[in-house]
Coordinates of C-alpha atoms in Angstrom, one line a residue:
M1 CA 88.6 116.2 100.6
T2 CA 88.7 113.8 103.7
P3 CA 85.4 111.6 104.3
V4 CA 85.0 113.8 107.2
A5 CA 85.7 117.2 105.2
A6 CA 83.7 115.7 102.7
V7 CA 80.3 114.9 105.1
R8 CA 80.5 118.3 107.1
A9 CA 80.9 120.0 103.4
A10 CA 77.6 118.4 102.9
T11 CA 76.0 119.6 105.9
A12 CA 77.5 123.2 106.6
H13 CA 75.6 126.1 108.0
P14 CA 72.7 124.2 109.7
V15 CA 71.4 127.8 110.8
V16 CA 71.1 129.1 107.2
R17 CA 69.5 125.4 105.9
A18 CA 67.3 126.4 108.9
R19 CA 66.4 129.9 107.9
A20 CA 65.9 129.1 104.9
A21 CA 63.6 126.1 104.9
D22 CA 61.4 128.4 106.9
A23 CA 61.3 130.8 104.5
L24 CA 59.8 128.4 102.1
Y25 CA 57.3 126.8 104.3
G26 CA 56.1 130.3 105.5
A27 CA 55.8 131.6 101.9
F28 CA 54.4 128.7 100.1
C29 CA 51.7 128.4 103.5
L30 CA 50.9 132.2 102.6
A31 CA 50.1 131.7 99.0
D32 CA 47.8 129.3 99.3
A33 CA 46.1 131.4 102.4
V34 CA 45.9 134.3 100.4
S35 CA 44.4 132.3 97.2
A36 CA 41.7 130.3 99.3
A37 CA 40.8 133.7 101.2
Q38 CA 40.5 135.4 97.5
S39 CA 38.3 132.9 96.4
T40 CA 36.0 132.8 99.5
W41 CA 35.9 137.0 99.7
S42 CA 34.1 136.8 96.0
D43 CA 32.2 133.5 96.5
H44 CA 30.9 134.3 100.2
G45 CA 31.5 137.5 100.9
A46 CA 34.6 139.4 102.8
W47 CA 33.9 138.2 106.5
A48 CA 33.6 134.6 105.6
G49 CA 37.0 135.8 103.3
L50 CA 39.0 137.5 106.1
G51 CA 37.8 134.1 108.4
V52 CA 39.8 131.3 105.8
G53 CA 42.7 134.1 105.7
A54 CA 43.2 134.3 109.2
A55 CA 42.9 130.1 110.0
G56 CA 46.0 130.8 106.9
L57 CA 47.8 132.7 108.8
T58 CA 47.5 130.3 112.2
G59 CA 47.9 127.0 109.5
T60 CA 51.3 128.9 108.5
A61 CA 52.4 129.3 112.1
L62 CA 52.1 126.6 113.2
V63 CA 53.8 124.7 110.1
V64 CA 56.8 127.6 110.8
L65 CA 56.8 126.8 114.4
L66 CA 56.1 123.9 115.6
R67 CA 57.4 121.1 112.6
R68 CA 60.0 120.5 113.9
T69 CA 59.0 119.7 117.4
R70 CA 55.8 118.7 116.8
P71 CA 54.8 117.3 113.6
V72 CA 52.3 115.0 114.8
L73 CA 50.3 117.7 116.5
V74 CA 51.1 120.1 113.7
V75 CA 49.5 117.3 110.8
L76 CA 46.0 117.1 113.3
C77 CA 46.2 120.8 113.3
T78 CA 45.9 121.8 110.0
I79 CA 43.7 119.0 108.6
P80 CA 40.6 120.5 110.3
L81 CA 41.9 123.7 108.1
A82 CA 41.7 121.6 104.8
F83 CA 38.0 120.4 105.5
A84 CA 37.1 124.3 107.0
G85 CA 38.6 126.3 103.8
G86 CA 39.8 124.7 101.7
L87 CA 43.3 125.5 103.1
D88 CA 45.3 121.8 101.8
G89 CA 48.5 123.9 101.5
A90 CA 49.5 123.6 105.4
V91 CA 48.6 120.4 105.5
I92 CA 50.2 118.9 102.6
L93 CA 53.8 120.5 103.9
A94 CA 52.8 119.9 107.6
L95 CA 52.5 116.1 106.3
F96 CA 55.7 116.1 104.3
A97 CA 57.6 117.5 107.3
L98 CA 56.2 114.4 110.0
A99 CA 57.3 112.7 106.3
V100 CA 61.2 114.1 106.7
R101 CA 61.5 112.9 110.9
R102 CA 59.5 110.0 111.0
R103 CA 58.3 106.7 108.9
D104 CA 56.4 104.6 110.9
R105 CA 52.4 103.9 110.8
V106 CA 51.5 106.7 112.4
L107 CA 52.4 108.8 109.3
A108 CA 50.4 105.7 107.3
G109 CA 47.3 106.7 109.1
L110 CA 47.9 110.6 109.1
A111 CA 48.6 110.4 105.9
G112 CA 44.8 108.7 105.8
L113 CA 43.3 111.5 107.2
C114 CA 45.2 114.1 105.3
W115 CA 44.7 112.2 102.0
V116 CA 40.6 112.7 102.9
A117 CA 41.1 116.7 103.7
V118 CA 42.8 117.3 100.5
G119 CA 40.2 115.5 98.6
A120 CA 37.3 117.7 100.1
A121 CA 39.4 121.0 100.0
Q122 CA 39.7 119.6 95.6
I123 CA 35.9 119.6 95.9
T124 CA 35.1 122.7 97.9
Q125 CA 36.9 124.2 94.9
D126 CA 35.6 121.8 91.7
S127 CA 32.6 120.4 92.8
S128 CA 31.8 119.0 89.9
N129 CA 34.1 116.1 89.9
W130 CA 34.2 114.3 93.2
A131 CA 36.2 111.6 91.9
A132 CA 39.0 113.8 89.9
G133 CA 39.5 116.1 93.1
F134 CA 40.3 112.7 95.0
I135 CA 42.7 111.0 93.0
A136 CA 44.1 114.5 92.7
G137 CA 44.4 114.7 96.3
A138 CA 45.8 111.2 96.4
V139 CA 48.8 112.1 94.0
I140 CA 49.7 114.9 96.2
I141 CA 49.4 113.2 99.1
V142 CA 51.9 110.5 97.5
L143 CA 54.5 113.3 96.4
A144 CA 54.7 114.7 100.1
V145 CA 54.8 111.6 101.7
V146 CA 57.0 110.0 99.2
G147 CA 59.8 113.3 99.2
G148 CA 59.8 113.8 103.0
A149 CA 60.6 110.5 103.4
Y150 CA 63.3 110.9 100.6
V151 CA 64.7 113.8 102.4
G152 CA 64.2 112.6 105.6
A153 CA 66.2 109.5 104.5
R154 CA 69.0 111.4 103.1
R155 CA 69.7 113.4 106.2
D156 CA 69.8 110.2 108.3
L157 CA 72.1 108.6 106.1
L158 CA 74.7 112.4 105.8
A159 CA 74.3 111.9 109.9
S160 CA 75.5 108.4 110.0
L161 CA 78.2 109.1 107.3
R162 CA 79.6 112.2 109.3
D163 CA 78.9 110.4 112.7
R164 CA 81.4 107.4 110.9
A165 CA 83.2 109.9 109.8
E166 CA 84.4 111.2 112.8
Q167 CA 84.9 107.6 114.5
A168 CA 87.0 106.7 111.7
E169 CA 89.9 109.6 112.3
A170 CA 89.5 109.6 116.0
T171 CA 89.8 106.2 115.6
A172 CA 92.8 106.4 113.1
L173 CA 94.5 109.4 115.2
L174 CA 93.8 107.3 118.9
L175 CA 95.8 104.6 116.9
Q176 CA 98.5 107.0 115.6
R177 CA 99.3 108.8 119.2
Q178 CA 99.3 105.3 120.7
A179 CA 102.0 104.2 118.3
R180 CA 104.2 106.9 119.2
L181 CA 104.0 106.0 122.7
A182 CA 105.1 103.4 121.8
E183 CA 108.2 104.3 120.1
R184 CA 109.0 106.6 123.0
T185 CA 108.4 103.8 125.7
L186 CA 110.9 101.5 123.5
I187 CA 113.4 104.5 123.7
A188 CA 113.0 104.8 127.5
R189 CA 113.6 101.0 127.6
E190 CA 116.2 100.6 125.1
M191 CA 118.0 103.8 127.2
H192 CA 117.3 102.1 130.6
D193 CA 119.0 99.1 130.1
V194 CA 122.4 101.7 128.6
V195 CA 122.5 104.7 131.4
A196 CA 121.9 102.3 134.2
H197 CA 125.4 100.1 132.6
R198 CA 126.9 103.2 132.6
I199 CA 126.4 104.6 135.5
S200 CA 127.0 100.9 137.5
L201 CA 130.2 101.1 135.8
V202 CA 130.7 104.3 137.2
A203 CA 130.0 103.8 140.4
L204 CA 132.6 100.6 140.1
H205 CA 135.4 102.8 139.2
A206 CA 135.0 105.4 141.9
G207 CA 134.5 103.0 144.7
A208 CA 137.2 101.3 143.3
L209 CA 139.7 105.0 144.1
E210 CA 137.8 105.3 147.8
V211 CA 138.4 101.9 148.6
N212 CA 142.3 102.2 147.5
P213 CA 142.8 105.8 148.1
A214 CA 146.7 104.8 147.9
S215 CA 146.7 103.7 144.7
G216 CA 149.9 105.1 142.5
P217 CA 149.0 108.6 139.5
E218 CA 149.0 105.5 136.5
R219 CA 146.3 104.1 138.5
V220 CA 144.0 106.7 139.3
E221 CA 144.7 108.9 136.2
Q222 CA 143.6 105.4 134.0
A223 CA 140.9 105.5 136.6
A224 CA 139.3 109.0 136.1
A225 CA 140.3 108.8 132.3
L226 CA 137.6 105.4 132.0
I227 CA 135.1 107.5 134.4
G228 CA 135.0 110.6 132.4
T229 CA 134.6 108.4 129.2
T230 CA 132.2 106.5 130.6
A231 CA 130.1 109.6 131.6
R232 CA 130.1 111.2 128.7
Q233 CA 129.3 108.6 127.1
A234 CA 126.2 108.3 129.4
L235 CA 125.7 112.0 129.6
E236 CA 125.5 111.3 125.1
D237 CA 122.7 109.3 125.6
L238 CA 120.4 110.6 128.6
R239 CA 120.4 113.9 126.3
G240 CA 119.6 111.7 123.5
V241 CA 116.7 110.1 125.4
L242 CA 115.3 113.5 126.9
G243 CA 115.3 115.4 123.4
V244 CA 112.6 112.8 122.3
L245 CA 110.8 112.6 125.1
R246 CA 110.3 116.1 125.4
S247 CA 109.2 116.6 122.1
D248 CA 106.0 117.1 120.9
P249 CA 103.9 113.8 121.5
D250 CA 102.1 114.3 118.3
A251 CA 104.8 115.0 116.0
P252 CA 107.1 111.8 114.8
V253 CA 110.3 110.1 116.5
P254 CA 112.9 110.8 114.0
E255 CA 114.4 108.6 112.5
A256 CA 118.2 109.1 114.2
A257 CA 116.9 109.8 117.7
G258 CA 120.4 110.0 119.3
L259 CA 120.6 106.0 119.3
A260 CA 123.9 104.1 119.3
P261 CA 123.4 101.3 116.8
Q262 CA 121.4 97.9 117.9
P263 CA 123.5 95.2 120.4
R264 CA 124.0 91.7 118.8
L265 CA 125.2 88.4 120.4
E266 CA 128.8 89.2 119.3
D267 CA 128.8 92.1 121.5
V268 CA 128.0 90.3 124.5
P269 CA 132.1 90.2 125.5
R270 CA 132.5 94.0 125.2
L271 CA 130.1 93.9 128.5
V272 CA 132.4 91.5 129.9
E273 CA 135.6 93.3 129.6
A274 CA 133.9 96.3 130.1
S275 CA 133.0 94.8 134.0
V276 CA 136.6 93.8 133.9
A277 CA 138.1 97.0 133.4
A278 CA 135.9 98.0 136.4
G279 CA 137.5 95.6 138.7
V280 CA 134.2 92.6 138.6
P281 CA 135.9 88.9 138.4
V282 CA 133.5 88.6 135.6
T283 CA 134.0 85.5 132.8
F284 CA 132.5 84.5 129.4
E285 CA 132.2 81.5 128.0
D286 CA 130.6 81.1 124.5
L287 CA 129.5 76.7 124.6
R288 CA 127.5 76.9 121.6
P289 CA 129.2 73.7 118.9
A290 CA 131.4 75.0 116.0
G291 CA 130.0 76.0 112.8
A292 CA 126.4 77.1 114.3
P293 CA 124.2 79.0 112.6
P294 CA 123.6 82.8 113.0
V295 CA 121.1 83.3 115.7
D296 CA 117.9 85.8 115.0
E297 CA 118.3 90.0 115.8
V298 CA 116.2 90.1 118.1
V299 CA 116.5 87.4 120.0
G300 CA 120.3 88.2 119.9
R301 CA 119.7 91.7 120.9
T302 CA 117.2 90.6 123.7
V303 CA 120.8 88.0 125.0
Y304 CA 122.8 91.2 124.8
R305 CA 119.8 93.2 126.5
V306 CA 120.0 90.1 129.7
V307 CA 123.9 90.3 130.4
Q308 CA 123.8 94.1 130.8
E309 CA 120.8 93.9 133.4
A310 CA 121.9 90.9 134.7
L311 CA 125.7 92.5 134.8
T312 CA 124.3 96.2 136.1
N313 CA 122.8 94.4 139.1
V314 CA 126.4 93.0 139.7
H315 CA 127.9 96.5 139.7
K316 CA 125.0 97.4 141.9
H317 CA 124.8 94.7 144.9
A318 CA 127.8 92.3 144.1
R319 CA 130.5 94.1 143.3
S320 CA 133.2 92.2 144.5
A321 CA 131.3 88.8 143.6
R322 CA 132.8 86.1 141.0
T323 CA 130.3 86.3 137.9
R324 CA 129.9 83.9 135.1
V325 CA 128.0 84.3 131.9
V326 CA 127.7 81.3 129.8
V327 CA 125.6 81.1 126.1
S328 CA 125.1 77.6 125.0
A329 CA 122.8 75.8 122.8
D330 CA 122.7 72.4 124.6
D331 CA 119.1 71.2 123.2
P332 CA 118.7 71.4 119.7
G333 CA 116.0 74.4 118.9
L334 CA 117.3 76.7 122.1
L335 CA 119.5 79.1 123.2
R336 CA 120.4 79.6 126.4
V337 CA 121.9 82.8 128.3
E338 CA 123.1 82.4 132.4
V339 CA 125.0 84.6 134.7
T340 CA 125.5 83.6 137.9
N341 CA 127.4 85.4 140.4
V342 CA 129.1 83.9 144.0
R343 CA 127.5 85.4 147.6
P344 CA 128.5 88.8 147.6
V345 CA 131.7 90.0 150.2
A346 CA 130.9 94.2 149.9
G347 CA 127.4 94.8 151.9
S348 CA 126.4 98.3 150.7
M349 CA 125.1 99.1 147.3
L350 CA 126.9 101.2 144.8
V351 CA 123.9 102.6 143.0
P352 CA 120.7 103.0 144.2
G353 CA 117.6 100.8 142.8
S354 CA 114.7 101.0 141.1
G355 CA 113.4 97.4 141.1
T356 CA 112.1 97.6 137.8
G357 CA 114.5 96.3 136.1
L358 CA 114.1 92.1 135.9
V359 CA 110.2 93.4 135.2
G360 CA 111.4 94.8 131.9
L361 CA 113.6 92.3 131.3
R362 CA 110.7 90.0 131.8
E363 CA 108.1 91.5 129.5
R364 CA 111.4 92.0 127.3
V365 CA 111.9 88.2 126.9
G366 CA 108.4 87.4 126.5
L367 CA 108.3 89.5 123.9
A368 CA 111.2 87.5 122.0
G369 CA 109.3 83.9 122.5
G370 CA 111.7 83.0 125.3
T371 CA 111.5 82.5 129.6
L372 CA 113.2 83.9 131.8
D373 CA 113.8 83.1 135.7
A374 CA 116.0 84.8 138.3
G375 CA 116.6 84.1 141.8
P376 CA 119.1 82.7 144.5
V377 CA 121.4 79.7 144.1
P378 CA 122.8 77.8 146.5
G379 CA 125.4 79.0 148.7
G380 CA 124.1 82.4 148.8
G381 CA 124.5 84.1 145.3
W382 CA 122.2 85.0 142.5
S383 CA 121.3 83.5 138.9
V384 CA 119.4 84.8 136.0
R385 CA 118.6 82.4 133.2
A386 CA 116.8 83.5 130.3
T387 CA 115.7 80.0 127.6
F388 CA 115.4 81.0 124.0
P389 CA 113.9 79.4 120.7
G390 CA 117.2 79.3 118.6
R391 CA 115.6 81.0 115.6
Q392 CA 117.6 81.6 112.7
S393 CA 119.0 84.8 111.1

């Protein structure tokens, strides 16, 4: 059983509990009123007994109906009943109800007044020994205050535990939901990188056919095959991420969400080859010294994404520009990747951009502990440069 369920079980059925408490308060007060009325009837006559009985009914109604909302008023109204008719039951229960709801100086002051009233009621019943009456009254008052304070403290503790348990449960659910949303955001970011790159390759192949309509059948067939293969791969990746993102946000993300294996630094040449096959003049240079230790997995994946996003932008905005991809480690402990293209000749974009690629890329590089710079270079070209700490795997 969870903490919330345990606390709720301890405080279950509040209406039933309240009605049962009303019945117990009423039964006790009525029993005391009947006893006092019978005693007064036998000692002082019928009219006096009826008056005490009516006073006892009044005290019972006050205790049952107003003890929750006006406990101080109920105590003040029942004290005269104990003085006048020996109805100490109502004042004891009223003081008990007050102790349940507040434990302060008001309770202490009213407890003193109730002690005097109960002691007077005890003397009224047996005037031969007034000291014993006041001692008995003190014991009764202490028991009422201590019992009411215990019940009130227990109620406060249960309410506090219930609030804390519910807050902890709500916090846990919120953290789980945030974690699942973070997983979906990561999936969407990865798919943006993959799908945007492949769609840009499709656009490049289609643009080449449009520019050279007189190409031979073999060239057209080859380009069509590349377009079909790339488009199918992009569609499969897109279908996978849509299946995850359309699912219930509160459901866990499956381990196999249709995503391809995570890329590494060693996969960068394949990106360059795909761009070259699409007709973009791209060269790749790995200037790291021979025997260099392997790069950390996170850094290698981020380097791959930097090159991928940069080449995607080249496909969109500078498809005919000569481009150079360089990975180097000139300074000890640092890994650099730079993608630079010269000024493009084509003046139109094959694929419209969303303008968020570099923003997300900068965030990704920052999470890997690196820095990203992107901007124009002399001569009208563009360069994307990222620097990472050379963490070893």
